[in-house]
mmCIF file of C-alpha atoms and ligand atoms in Angstrom:
data_model
loop_
_atom_site.group_PDB
_atom_site.id
_atom_site.type_symbol
_atom_site.label_atom_id
_atom_site.label_comp_id
_atom_site.label_asym_id
_atom_site.label_seq_id
_atom_site.Cartn_x
_atom_site.Cartn_y
_atom_site.Cartn_z
ATOM 1 C CA MET J 14 28.658 16.614 8.567
ATOM 2 C CA ALA J 15 26.398 13.666 9.281
ATOM 3 C CA VAL J 16 23.585 13.316 6.762
ATOM 4 C CA TYR J 17 21.965 10.357 8.513
ATOM 5 C CA THR J 18 21.231 10.120 12.234
ATOM 6 C CA LEU J 19 20.185 7.269 14.485
ATOM 7 C CA PRO J 20 16.544 7.718 15.533
ATOM 8 C CA GLU J 21 15.553 7.273 19.158
ATOM 9 C CA LEU J 22 13.658 4.093 19.967
ATOM 10 C CA PRO J 23 9.950 4.914 20.387
ATOM 11 C CA TYR J 24 9.888 2.847 23.625
ATOM 12 C CA SER J 25 12.329 1.653 26.264
ATOM 13 C CA PRO J 26 14.398 -1.354 25.118
ATOM 14 C CA GLY J 27 12.619 -3.742 27.493
ATOM 15 C CA ALA J 28 9.122 -2.569 26.601
ATOM 16 C CA LEU J 29 8.548 -5.312 24.028
ATOM 17 C CA GLU J 30 9.230 -8.168 26.446
ATOM 18 C CA PRO J 31 8.496 -11.012 26.704
ATOM 19 C CA HIS J 32 8.120 -11.114 22.922
ATOM 20 C CA TYR J 33 11.389 -9.336 22.139
ATOM 21 C CA SER J 34 14.124 -9.107 24.730
ATOM 22 C CA GLY J 35 15.397 -5.752 25.912
ATOM 23 C CA GLU J 36 18.969 -6.974 25.593
ATOM 24 C CA ILE J 37 18.493 -7.653 21.881
ATOM 25 C CA VAL J 38 16.619 -4.410 21.248
ATOM 26 C CA ALA J 39 19.337 -2.351 22.954
ATOM 27 C CA LEU J 40 22.213 -4.071 21.138
ATOM 28 C CA HIS J 41 20.331 -4.134 17.875
ATOM 29 C CA HIS J 42 19.547 -0.421 17.967
ATOM 30 C CA ASP J 43 22.633 0.997 19.710
ATOM 31 C CA LYS J 44 25.240 -1.141 17.913
ATOM 32 C CA HIS J 45 23.892 -2.670 14.707
ATOM 33 C CA HIS J 46 21.605 0.119 13.535
ATOM 34 C CA ALA J 47 24.138 2.746 14.615
ATOM 35 C CA ALA J 48 26.783 1.037 12.473
ATOM 36 C CA TYR J 49 24.588 1.329 9.372
ATOM 37 C CA VAL J 50 24.052 5.039 10.029
ATOM 38 C CA LYS J 51 27.793 5.566 10.400
ATOM 39 C CA GLY J 52 28.487 3.444 7.334
ATOM 40 C CA ALA J 53 26.107 5.490 5.189
ATOM 41 C CA ASN J 54 27.649 8.767 6.327
ATOM 42 C CA ASP J 55 31.207 7.471 5.916
ATOM 43 C CA THR J 56 30.435 6.213 2.423
ATOM 44 C CA LEU J 57 29.033 9.572 1.345
ATOM 45 C CA ASP J 58 32.270 11.172 2.596
ATOM 46 C CA ALA J 59 34.353 8.615 0.700
ATOM 47 C CA MET J 60 32.381 9.292 -2.483
ATOM 48 C CA ALA J 61 32.997 13.034 -2.089
ATOM 49 C CA ALA J 62 36.707 12.355 -1.611
ATOM 50 C CA ALA J 63 36.735 10.193 -4.743
ATOM 51 C CA ARG J 64 35.105 12.978 -6.761
ATOM 52 C CA ALA J 65 37.530 15.553 -5.392
ATOM 53 C CA ALA J 66 40.487 13.354 -6.323
ATOM 54 C CA GLY J 67 39.010 12.311 -9.651
ATOM 55 C CA ASP J 68 39.806 8.737 -8.611
ATOM 56 C CA PHE J 69 36.948 6.300 -9.036
ATOM 57 C CA ALA J 70 38.958 3.114 -8.616
ATOM 58 C CA THR J 71 36.786 2.057 -5.658
ATOM 59 C CA ILE J 72 33.452 3.371 -6.942
ATOM 60 C CA ASN J 73 31.867 -0.077 -7.334
ATOM 61 C CA MET J 74 32.705 -0.944 -3.728
ATOM 62 C CA LEU J 75 31.480 2.449 -2.524
ATOM 63 C CA SER J 76 28.235 2.140 -4.469
ATOM 64 C CA ARG J 77 27.501 -1.229 -2.911
ATOM 65 C CA SER J 78 28.496 0.049 0.515
ATOM 66 C CA PHE J 79 26.113 2.982 0.232
ATOM 67 C CA ALA J 80 23.187 0.797 -0.849
ATOM 68 C CA PHE J 81 23.877 -1.650 1.979
ATOM 69 C CA HIS J 82 24.228 0.915 4.758
ATOM 70 C CA VAL J 83 21.500 3.363 3.811
ATOM 71 C CA SER J 84 19.061 0.495 3.226
ATOM 72 C CA GLY J 85 20.007 -0.944 6.609
ATOM 73 C CA HIS J 86 19.283 2.434 8.174
ATOM 74 C CA VAL J 87 15.910 2.701 6.426
ATOM 75 C CA LEU J 88 14.804 -0.839 7.257
ATOM 76 C CA HIS J 89 15.779 -0.649 10.925
ATOM 77 C CA SER J 90 14.116 2.757 11.322
ATOM 78 C CA ILE J 91 10.881 1.254 9.974
ATOM 79 C CA PHE J 92 11.329 -1.938 12.008
ATOM 80 C CA TRP J 93 11.382 -0.070 15.352
ATOM 81 C CA THR J 94 8.164 1.790 14.614
ATOM 82 C CA ASN J 95 6.544 -1.384 13.238
ATOM 83 C CA MET J 96 6.596 -2.744 16.802
ATOM 84 C CA SER J 97 4.767 -1.523 19.893
ATOM 85 C CA PRO J 98 4.180 -2.730 23.463
ATOM 86 C CA ASP J 99 0.498 -2.239 22.611
ATOM 87 C CA GLY J 100 0.794 -4.098 19.298
ATOM 88 C CA GLY J 101 -0.667 -7.287 17.948
ATOM 89 C CA GLY J 102 -4.126 -8.030 16.680
ATOM 90 C CA ARG J 103 -5.093 -7.128 13.173
ATOM 91 C CA PRO J 104 -5.103 -4.085 10.917
ATOM 92 C CA GLU J 105 -8.305 -2.125 10.458
ATOM 93 C CA GLY J 106 -9.816 0.165 7.840
ATOM 94 C CA ASP J 107 -8.282 0.739 4.413
ATOM 95 C CA LEU J 108 -5.198 -1.358 5.166
ATOM 96 C CA ALA J 109 -7.319 -4.335 6.213
ATOM 97 C CA ASP J 110 -9.406 -3.970 3.042
ATOM 98 C CA ALA J 111 -6.296 -3.753 0.823
ATOM 99 C CA ILE J 112 -4.760 -6.839 2.438
ATOM 100 C CA THR J 113 -7.928 -8.810 1.760
ATOM 101 C CA GLU J 114 -8.064 -7.500 -1.820
ATOM 102 C CA HIS J 115 -4.441 -8.261 -2.692
ATOM 103 C CA PHE J 116 -3.816 -11.451 -0.698
ATOM 104 C CA GLY J 117 -7.244 -12.997 -0.285
ATOM 105 C CA SER J 118 -7.242 -12.756 3.497
ATOM 106 C CA PHE J 119 -5.252 -11.463 6.443
ATOM 107 C CA GLU J 120 -4.235 -15.029 7.281
ATOM 108 C CA ALA J 121 -2.897 -15.611 3.758
ATOM 109 C CA MET J 122 -0.805 -12.433 3.898
ATOM 110 C CA GLN J 123 0.496 -13.330 7.334
ATOM 111 C CA ALA J 124 1.401 -16.845 6.221
ATOM 112 C CA GLN J 125 3.287 -15.584 3.145
ATOM 113 C CA LEU J 126 5.180 -12.895 5.070
ATOM 114 C CA THR J 127 6.056 -15.412 7.779
ATOM 115 C CA ALA J 128 7.312 -17.870 5.147
ATOM 116 C CA VAL J 129 9.521 -15.382 3.288
ATOM 117 C CA THR J 130 11.028 -14.180 6.575
ATOM 118 C CA VAL J 131 11.670 -17.597 8.097
ATOM 119 C CA ASN J 132 13.061 -18.970 4.832
ATOM 120 C CA VAL J 133 15.602 -16.241 4.105
ATOM 121 C CA GLN J 134 18.824 -18.004 3.148
ATOM 122 C CA GLY J 135 21.744 -16.220 4.762
ATOM 123 C CA ILE J 136 20.795 -12.671 5.703
ATOM 124 C CA GLY J 137 17.773 -10.600 4.769
ATOM 125 C CA TRP J 138 14.314 -9.375 5.643
ATOM 126 C CA GLY J 139 10.677 -10.129 4.997
ATOM 127 C CA ALA J 140 8.696 -7.104 3.876
ATOM 128 C CA LEU J 141 5.145 -6.064 3.113
ATOM 129 C CA THR J 142 5.554 -3.309 0.542
ATOM 130 C CA TRP J 143 3.475 -0.959 -1.572
ATOM 131 C CA GLU J 144 4.244 -1.473 -5.259
ATOM 132 C CA PRO J 145 3.315 1.880 -6.836
ATOM 133 C CA VAL J 146 3.259 0.907 -10.517
ATOM 134 C CA SER J 147 0.423 -1.588 -10.137
ATOM 135 C CA SER J 148 -0.924 0.085 -6.993
ATOM 136 C CA ARG J 149 -0.917 -3.061 -4.934
ATOM 137 C CA LEU J 150 0.504 -4.552 -1.793
ATOM 138 C CA VAL J 151 3.167 -7.186 -2.373
ATOM 139 C CA ILE J 152 5.453 -9.261 -0.168
ATOM 140 C CA GLU J 153 9.167 -9.218 -0.877
ATOM 141 C CA GLN J 154 12.104 -11.251 0.437
ATOM 142 C CA ILE J 155 14.970 -8.810 0.790
ATOM 143 C CA HIS J 156 18.539 -10.125 0.542
ATOM 144 C CA ASP J 157 21.100 -8.358 2.758
ATOM 145 C CA HIS J 158 19.359 -4.964 3.123
ATOM 146 C CA GLN J 159 19.023 -3.975 -0.494
ATOM 147 C CA GLY J 160 18.752 -6.934 -2.853
ATOM 148 C CA ASN J 161 15.892 -8.845 -4.458
ATOM 149 C CA VAL J 162 13.457 -5.937 -4.325
ATOM 150 C CA GLY J 163 11.441 -4.180 -6.984
ATOM 151 C CA THR J 164 12.662 -0.674 -7.649
ATOM 152 C CA GLY J 165 10.089 1.769 -6.360
ATOM 153 C CA SER J 166 8.465 -0.500 -3.797
ATOM 154 C CA VAL J 167 7.855 1.229 -0.470
ATOM 155 C CA PRO J 168 8.384 -0.887 2.656
ATOM 156 C CA LEU J 169 5.475 -0.719 5.099
ATOM 157 C CA LEU J 170 6.084 -3.641 7.450
ATOM 158 C CA VAL J 171 9.513 -5.246 7.743
ATOM 159 C CA ILE J 172 10.792 -8.186 9.786
ATOM 160 C CA ASP J 173 14.513 -8.522 10.388
ATOM 161 C CA SER J 174 15.718 -12.034 9.534
ATOM 162 C CA TRP J 175 19.386 -11.532 10.384
ATOM 163 C CA GLU J 176 20.615 -13.767 13.216
ATOM 164 C CA HIS J 177 21.494 -10.691 15.309
ATOM 165 C CA ALA J 178 17.783 -9.880 15.361
ATOM 166 C CA TYR J 179 16.747 -12.980 17.325
ATOM 167 C CA TYR J 180 19.547 -15.366 18.201
ATOM 168 C CA LEU J 181 20.165 -14.286 21.824
ATOM 169 C CA GLN J 182 16.520 -15.033 22.629
ATOM 170 C CA TYR J 183 15.284 -17.583 20.116
ATOM 171 C CA LYS J 184 18.557 -19.355 19.223
ATOM 172 C CA ASN J 185 18.122 -21.274 15.943
ATOM 173 C CA VAL J 186 14.310 -21.192 16.007
ATOM 174 C CA LYS J 187 13.656 -18.194 13.792
ATOM 175 C CA ALA J 188 10.035 -19.250 13.350
ATOM 176 C CA ASP J 189 9.355 -18.565 17.038
ATOM 177 C CA PHE J 190 10.756 -15.049 16.669
ATOM 178 C CA VAL J 191 8.434 -14.327 13.759
ATOM 179 C CA LYS J 192 5.509 -15.843 15.667
ATOM 180 C CA ALA J 193 6.281 -13.523 18.588
ATOM 181 C CA PHE J 194 6.634 -10.539 16.236
ATOM 182 C CA TRP J 195 2.941 -10.799 15.377
ATOM 183 C CA ASN J 196 2.130 -10.130 19.058
ATOM 184 C CA ILE J 197 3.856 -6.748 18.945
ATOM 185 C CA THR J 198 3.105 -5.626 15.384
ATOM 186 C CA ASN J 199 2.124 -1.954 15.369
ATOM 187 C CA TRP J 200 -0.693 -2.021 12.813
ATOM 188 C CA PRO J 201 -1.581 1.679 13.182
ATOM 189 C CA ASP J 202 2.001 2.519 12.130
ATOM 190 C CA VAL J 203 1.727 0.189 9.123
ATOM 191 C CA ALA J 204 -1.622 1.804 8.234
ATOM 192 C CA ASP J 205 -0.064 5.292 8.406
ATOM 193 C CA ARG J 206 2.767 4.180 6.114
ATOM 194 C CA PHE J 207 0.244 2.631 3.725
ATOM 195 C CA ALA J 208 -1.795 5.845 3.541
ATOM 196 C CA THR J 209 1.337 7.926 2.879
ATOM 197 C CA ALA J 210 2.718 5.556 0.231
ATOM 198 C CA ARG J 211 -0.591 5.247 -1.569
ATOM 199 C CA ALA J 212 -0.927 9.024 -1.849
ATOM 200 C CA VAL J 213 2.238 9.306 -3.985
ATOM 201 C CA PRO J 214 1.582 9.072 -7.747
ATOM 202 C CA PRO J 215 3.215 6.093 -9.541
ATOM 203 C CA THR J 216 6.648 6.787 -11.022
ATOM 204 C CA VAL J 217 5.823 5.108 -14.337
HETATM 205 MN MN1 MN S 316 19.059 -5.896 12.208
#
């Protein structure tokens, strides 16, 4: 039985144009994201089979596969809701205050998140996350879907830096994709995620 399911897009695929093409959104959601959901479910099944057989010869591969696929599912699910046809502008309220407190200014945060996303080497993501041990916002550069992150950090705003995320529209100019992303950023969604994350007590 499937543990993970592909969420519906919160808008029609073409709704984010001209900033993000409907062709990319449809492929990205229906093919790429769907593959991560299937991969996570398949890997759980393979782990159960390994336990049943008492054969853990492939457990390292399965462990990596699970981290990769479930993290891909999580990041893409957040990514879709982080964008809106009515997006753009700036955050307000507590999120705006926290960004100023932890980064100095909105512009400084935006510049750092842009830089980590554009400068991903190979495949990865840029992410604004809530780091619950120090109770602060931080920016992380995620490798693949699951590497180079602090354990416990909660992603609030994520930007896909894989070539499949932008190449059909922006070709090799990833910076233009990230620039366009800021026109469709759904700050109310990021603020909701921030409020939820901040309400959870630190793990250590
Ligand atoms: Mn992607």
